[in-house]
Short mmCIF file of C-alpha atoms in Angstrom, two decimals:
data_model
loop_
_atom_site.label_atom_id
_atom_site.label_comp_id
_atom_site.label_asym_id
_atom_site.label_seq_id
_atom_site.Cartn_x
_atom_site.Cartn_y
_atom_site.Cartn_z
CA ALA A 1 5.95 -28.55 -52.84
CA GLY A 2 4.69 -30.82 -50.73
CA GLY A 3 3.40 -30.31 -47.08
CA PRO A 4 0.28 -29.69 -45.88
CA PRO A 5 -2.76 -27.52 -47.63
CA PRO A 6 -3.13 -24.05 -45.95
CA MET A 7 -5.46 -23.62 -43.02
CA PRO A 8 -9.37 -22.77 -43.65
CA TYR A 9 -9.95 -19.47 -42.21
CA SER A 10 -13.03 -17.74 -41.97
CA THR A 11 -14.40 -14.30 -42.11
CA GLN A 12 -17.49 -14.44 -40.07
CA GLY A 13 -15.06 -15.85 -37.06
CA ALA A 14 -12.26 -18.03 -35.86
CA PRO A 15 -11.87 -21.55 -37.12
CA THR A 16 -12.86 -24.16 -34.40
CA THR A 17 -10.67 -26.61 -34.97
CA MET A 18 -7.32 -27.48 -36.80
CA PRO A 19 -7.11 -30.74 -39.77
CA LEU A 20 -4.99 -33.83 -37.98
CA VAL A 21 -1.52 -33.65 -39.83
CA GLY A 22 -0.44 -37.02 -39.15
CA GLY A 23 -0.18 -37.80 -35.64
CA MET A 24 -1.35 -34.38 -34.50
CA ALA A 25 -3.78 -33.85 -31.69
CA ARG A 26 -6.40 -30.70 -32.81
CA MET A 27 -5.08 -27.36 -31.53
CA PRO A 28 -7.46 -25.51 -28.96
CA PRO A 29 -9.51 -22.43 -30.28
CA SER A 30 -8.25 -19.59 -31.95
CA SER A 31 -9.50 -17.43 -28.73
CA ALA A 32 -6.78 -18.97 -26.51
CA TRP A 33 -4.17 -20.10 -29.17
CA MET A 34 -1.63 -17.13 -30.02
CA PRO A 35 1.23 -17.42 -32.87
CA PRO A 36 4.64 -17.56 -31.50
CA SER A 37 6.59 -14.01 -31.08
CA GLY A 38 10.30 -14.10 -31.63
CA PRO A 39 13.17 -13.36 -33.79
CA GLY A 40 12.76 -16.54 -35.53
CA TRP A 41 9.06 -16.05 -36.44
CA GLY A 42 9.23 -12.44 -37.59
CA GLY A 43 7.41 -11.17 -33.98
CA GLY A 44 10.07 -9.07 -32.92
CA ALA A 45 11.76 -9.63 -29.65
CA ALA A 46 10.35 -12.48 -27.03
CA VAL A 47 8.53 -11.16 -24.26
CA PRO A 48 9.12 -12.92 -20.98
CA PRO A 49 6.15 -14.76 -19.28
CA SER A 50 6.65 -12.44 -15.93
CA ALA A 51 7.04 -9.16 -17.91
CA SER A 52 3.60 -10.08 -20.40
CA ALA A 53 1.77 -11.55 -17.09
CA SER A 54 2.35 -8.36 -15.31
CA LEU A 55 1.13 -6.34 -18.29
CA ALA A 56 -1.85 -8.32 -19.17
CA PRO A 57 -5.04 -6.75 -17.31
CA PRO A 58 -6.65 -9.17 -14.84
CA LEU A 59 -8.98 -11.49 -16.23
CA GLN A 60 -12.51 -10.77 -15.13
CA GLY A 61 -14.91 -13.88 -14.21
CA SER A 62 -11.78 -16.37 -14.86
CA GLY A 63 -11.93 -17.31 -11.71
CA VAL A 64 -8.35 -16.23 -11.17
CA GLN A 65 -7.55 -15.08 -7.41
CA GLN A 66 -5.60 -12.44 -7.02
CA PRO A 67 -2.14 -12.93 -4.40
CA VAL A 68 -2.96 -12.57 -0.67
CA PRO A 69 -0.60 -10.19 1.06
CA TYR A 70 2.46 -11.36 3.40
CA GLY A 71 1.05 -9.88 6.28
CA VAL A 72 -2.10 -11.32 5.82
CA VAL A 73 -0.29 -14.62 5.37
CA LYS A 74 1.88 -14.62 7.98
CA GLN A 75 -0.97 -13.68 10.54
CA GLN A 76 -2.84 -16.92 9.21
CA VAL A 77 0.30 -19.34 9.83
CA THR A 78 1.01 -17.62 12.85
CA ASP A 79 -2.58 -18.54 14.35
CA ARG A 80 -2.42 -21.91 12.99
CA LEU A 81 0.71 -22.51 14.97
CA ASN A 82 -0.52 -21.17 17.95
CA MET A 83 -3.49 -22.62 17.90
CA ALA A 84 -1.37 -26.47 17.23
CA VAL A 85 0.67 -25.42 20.41
CA HIS A 86 -2.63 -24.80 22.64
CA LYS A 87 -3.98 -27.87 22.07
CA ARG A 88 -0.59 -29.59 22.05
CA HIS A 89 -0.68 -28.54 25.72
CA GLN A 90 -4.02 -29.67 26.28
CA LEU A 91 -3.98 -32.87 25.27
CA ILE A 92 -0.40 -32.83 27.70
CA GLY A 93 -2.70 -31.72 30.16
CA GLN A 94 -5.50 -34.48 30.32
CA LEU A 95 -2.60 -37.15 30.30
CA ASP A 96 -1.02 -35.40 32.87
CA GLN A 97 -4.32 -35.90 34.90
CA LEU A 98 -4.80 -39.10 33.86
CA THR A 99 -1.09 -40.30 34.80
CA GLU A 100 -1.09 -38.32 37.70
CA GLY A 101 1.80 -36.22 36.63
CA GLU A 102 3.98 -38.94 35.20
CA TYR A 103 3.61 -38.54 31.90
CA SER A 104 5.43 -35.25 31.55
CA GLU A 105 8.12 -36.89 34.21
CA HIS A 106 9.16 -39.89 31.68
CA MET A 107 9.37 -37.40 28.44
CA LYS A 108 11.30 -35.31 30.32
CA ASN A 109 13.74 -37.95 31.64
CA THR A 110 14.01 -39.66 28.58
CA PHE A 111 13.97 -36.71 25.97
CA SER A 112 15.10 -33.79 27.86
CA ALA A 113 18.95 -32.78 27.92
CA ALA A 114 18.48 -30.49 30.38
CA ARG A 115 16.82 -32.73 33.18
CA LYS A 116 19.65 -35.14 32.45
CA ALA A 117 22.25 -32.66 32.96
CA GLY A 118 20.25 -30.82 35.83
CA LEU A 119 19.23 -27.51 34.67
CA ASP A 120 16.03 -28.24 33.74
CA GLY A 121 14.94 -26.12 36.65
CA VAL A 122 17.06 -22.84 35.54
CA ASP A 123 15.62 -19.99 34.17
CA TRP A 124 17.54 -19.21 31.11
CA ARG A 125 16.33 -15.26 31.03
CA VAL A 126 18.69 -14.67 34.49
CA PRO A 127 22.20 -15.81 32.52
CA ARG A 128 20.91 -14.14 29.14
CA LEU A 129 20.41 -10.49 31.20
CA MET A 130 23.91 -11.16 32.82
CA TYR A 131 25.47 -11.54 29.52
CA CYS A 132 23.81 -8.23 28.24
CA THR A 133 24.76 -6.07 31.01
CA ASP A 134 28.51 -7.49 32.21
CA PRO A 135 30.75 -5.20 29.93
CA LYS A 136 33.70 -7.89 30.34
CA HIS A 137 31.41 -9.55 27.70
CA ASN A 138 31.69 -7.19 25.01
CA ALA A 139 36.00 -8.18 24.81
CA GLU A 140 35.66 -10.07 21.84
CA VAL A 141 33.38 -8.27 20.29
CA ASN A 142 34.71 -6.88 16.38
CA PRO A 143 35.28 -3.15 17.29
CA ALA A 144 34.00 -2.34 13.91
CA PHE A 145 30.16 -3.36 15.16
CA ALA A 146 31.08 -2.87 19.22
CA HIS A 147 28.51 -0.04 18.93
CA GLU A 148 25.90 -1.80 17.51
CA VAL A 149 25.56 -4.89 19.47
CA GLN A 150 26.23 -3.10 22.92
CA GLU A 151 23.16 -1.15 21.86
CA ARG A 152 21.00 -4.76 20.88
CA LYS A 153 22.22 -6.10 23.79
CA ALA A 154 21.38 -3.36 25.78
CA ALA A 155 17.66 -3.41 24.37
CA ASP A 156 17.57 -7.44 25.41
CA ALA A 157 18.59 -6.38 28.84
CA ARG A 158 15.81 -3.85 29.60
CA VAL A 159 13.38 -6.31 28.10
CA LEU A 160 14.47 -9.00 30.22
CA GLU A 161 14.92 -6.61 33.49
CA GLU A 162 11.15 -5.83 32.49
CA GLN A 163 9.92 -9.08 32.01
CA LEU A 164 11.62 -10.65 35.54
CA ALA A 165 10.48 -7.10 37.61
CA ALA A 166 6.84 -8.15 36.45
CA GLU A 167 6.93 -11.76 37.45
CA ALA A 168 8.76 -10.86 41.04
CA TYR A 169 5.83 -8.44 41.18
CA ASP A 170 3.03 -10.78 40.60
CA ALA A 171 4.47 -13.97 43.10
CA TRP A 172 4.71 -11.38 45.83
CA ALA A 173 1.44 -9.66 45.39
CA ARG A 174 -0.09 -13.50 45.60
CA ARG A 175 2.01 -14.68 48.90
CA LEU A 176 1.33 -11.26 50.23
CA GLN A 177 -2.54 -11.37 49.30
CA GLU A 178 -3.10 -14.14 51.39
CA VAL A 179 -2.10 -11.92 54.76
CA GLY A 180 -3.87 -8.97 53.12
CA LYS A 181 -0.88 -6.88 52.57
CA GLN A 182 0.49 -5.57 49.43
CA PRO A 183 4.06 -5.59 47.53
CA PRO A 184 6.14 -4.45 47.84
CA PRO A 185 7.38 -6.16 51.06
CA LEU A 186 8.74 -4.95 54.15
CA GLU A 187 12.43 -5.00 54.27
CA VAL A 188 14.13 -5.06 58.14
CA VAL A 189 17.36 -4.53 58.51
CA ARG A 190 18.79 -6.48 61.74
CA ARG A 191 21.73 -5.40 63.55
CA ALA A 192 25.23 -7.82 63.55
CA PRO A 193 25.20 -10.56 65.83
CA VAL A 194 27.01 -10.44 68.76
CA PRO A 195 28.99 -13.52 70.32
CA PHE A 196 27.14 -15.57 72.87
CA LEU A 197 30.16 -14.61 75.24
CA GLU A 198 29.91 -11.04 75.04
CA ALA A 199 26.45 -11.55 75.36
CA ALA A 200 26.27 -13.68 78.47
CA PRO A 201 29.30 -12.52 80.56
CA ASN A 202 28.50 -14.86 83.34
CA TYR A 203 27.93 -17.92 81.55
CA CYS A 204 29.51 -21.22 82.80
CA ALA A 205 29.48 -24.23 80.90
CA GLU A 206 29.74 -27.13 83.91
CA GLU A 207 26.80 -25.22 85.04
CA ASP A 208 24.87 -25.41 81.90
CA VAL A 209 25.31 -29.06 81.89
CA TRP A 210 24.41 -29.62 85.49
CA SER A 211 21.30 -27.75 84.96
CA ARG A 212 20.41 -29.35 81.64
CA THR A 213 21.08 -32.94 83.52
CA LEU A 214 18.85 -32.18 86.65
CA GLU A 215 16.31 -31.00 84.23
CA LEU A 216 16.51 -34.10 81.85
CA ARG A 217 13.13 -36.45 82.89
CA THR A 218 12.09 -39.91 81.90
CA LEU A 219 9.11 -40.47 79.23
CA ASP A 220 7.18 -42.39 82.29
CA GLU A 221 7.46 -38.86 84.37
CA ALA A 222 6.46 -36.93 81.47
CA MET A 223 2.94 -38.85 80.58
CA ARG A 224 1.93 -39.19 84.48
CA GLY A 225 -0.43 -36.76 85.60
CA ASP A 226 -1.93 -34.14 83.58
CA VAL A 227 -0.08 -33.27 80.52
CA SER A 228 -1.20 -30.15 80.25
CA ARG A 229 0.33 -28.73 83.43
CA PRO A 230 4.56 -28.18 83.22
CA LEU A 231 6.18 -30.94 85.36
CA PRO A 232 7.56 -29.90 88.94
CA ARG A 233 10.68 -28.46 89.64
CA PRO A 234 13.44 -31.55 89.68
CA THR A 235 14.53 -32.57 93.60
CA VAL A 236 18.07 -31.97 93.72
CA HIS A 237 18.03 -32.50 97.76
CA ALA A 238 16.22 -34.74 100.29
CA GLU A 239 14.35 -32.46 101.91
CA GLU A 240 12.67 -31.79 98.27
CA PHE A 241 10.45 -34.62 98.43
CA GLN A 242 7.34 -34.53 99.49
CA ASN A 243 7.52 -37.27 102.23
CA PHE A 244 10.38 -35.74 103.26
CA ARG A 245 10.46 -35.52 107.37
CA GLU A 246 12.75 -32.89 108.82
CA GLY A 247 15.20 -34.62 111.63
CA LYS A 248 15.58 -37.87 110.38
CA TYR A 249 18.63 -37.86 107.61
CA ILE A 250 20.36 -34.48 107.78
CA LYS A 251 22.39 -34.39 110.62
CA ASP A 252 22.17 -30.66 110.81
CA ASP A 253 18.47 -31.25 112.36
CA CYS A 254 20.04 -34.11 114.96
CA PRO A 255 20.73 -32.33 118.34
CA ILE A 256 23.40 -34.61 118.97
CA ALA A 257 25.56 -34.46 115.93
#
């Protein structure tokens, strides 16, 4: 009673094409075409695509790739990221060489919030270590999670302490290597200083000022003669001059005085 004629099926093999009905295109071969299934088609319950794909055996020679494990993909992404970061550091180093370090300074002055706040030279691991080890920062922690939070903070503190200790050891090793020594550096405990007046009870400020005034010389006197030899003692009295003649200016040597 109206409608398209029945599709000719062959007993020798599947039909290659279907006749055109109206404006419909040709259907694919029967090897790739499956009749619909479901409650309305008399084929039973519908099977989700994921379930049918999991139940279907892997195709052999069809070019379908097997899923790559998550660990392999994660490692590949990490390697590409590290390579990109290393390449970036190389390019920035080349720019610094061409500009004598002005490029990095310009970028920090322009975009670095830490540089604008004067905190670019702060090692933030030290405040983090203080936060993890000081008990006063545990006061606001929820008691239900306090034990777990303290364990994590203790683990972070151990890692930070090991990192800072290793860097400090390496820094001291490089400095002591210049003088032929090995870390740890020698520690010298000095006694408490003694006040100057207790160490020199006979000190007199007036005599000190007078002696320093006598010791003071002019630049002409210092640059005259052999500069490799110390200057002679200053002359305080007249008889200390080299051309002094005894009895001419001192009344004690004059018999009439």
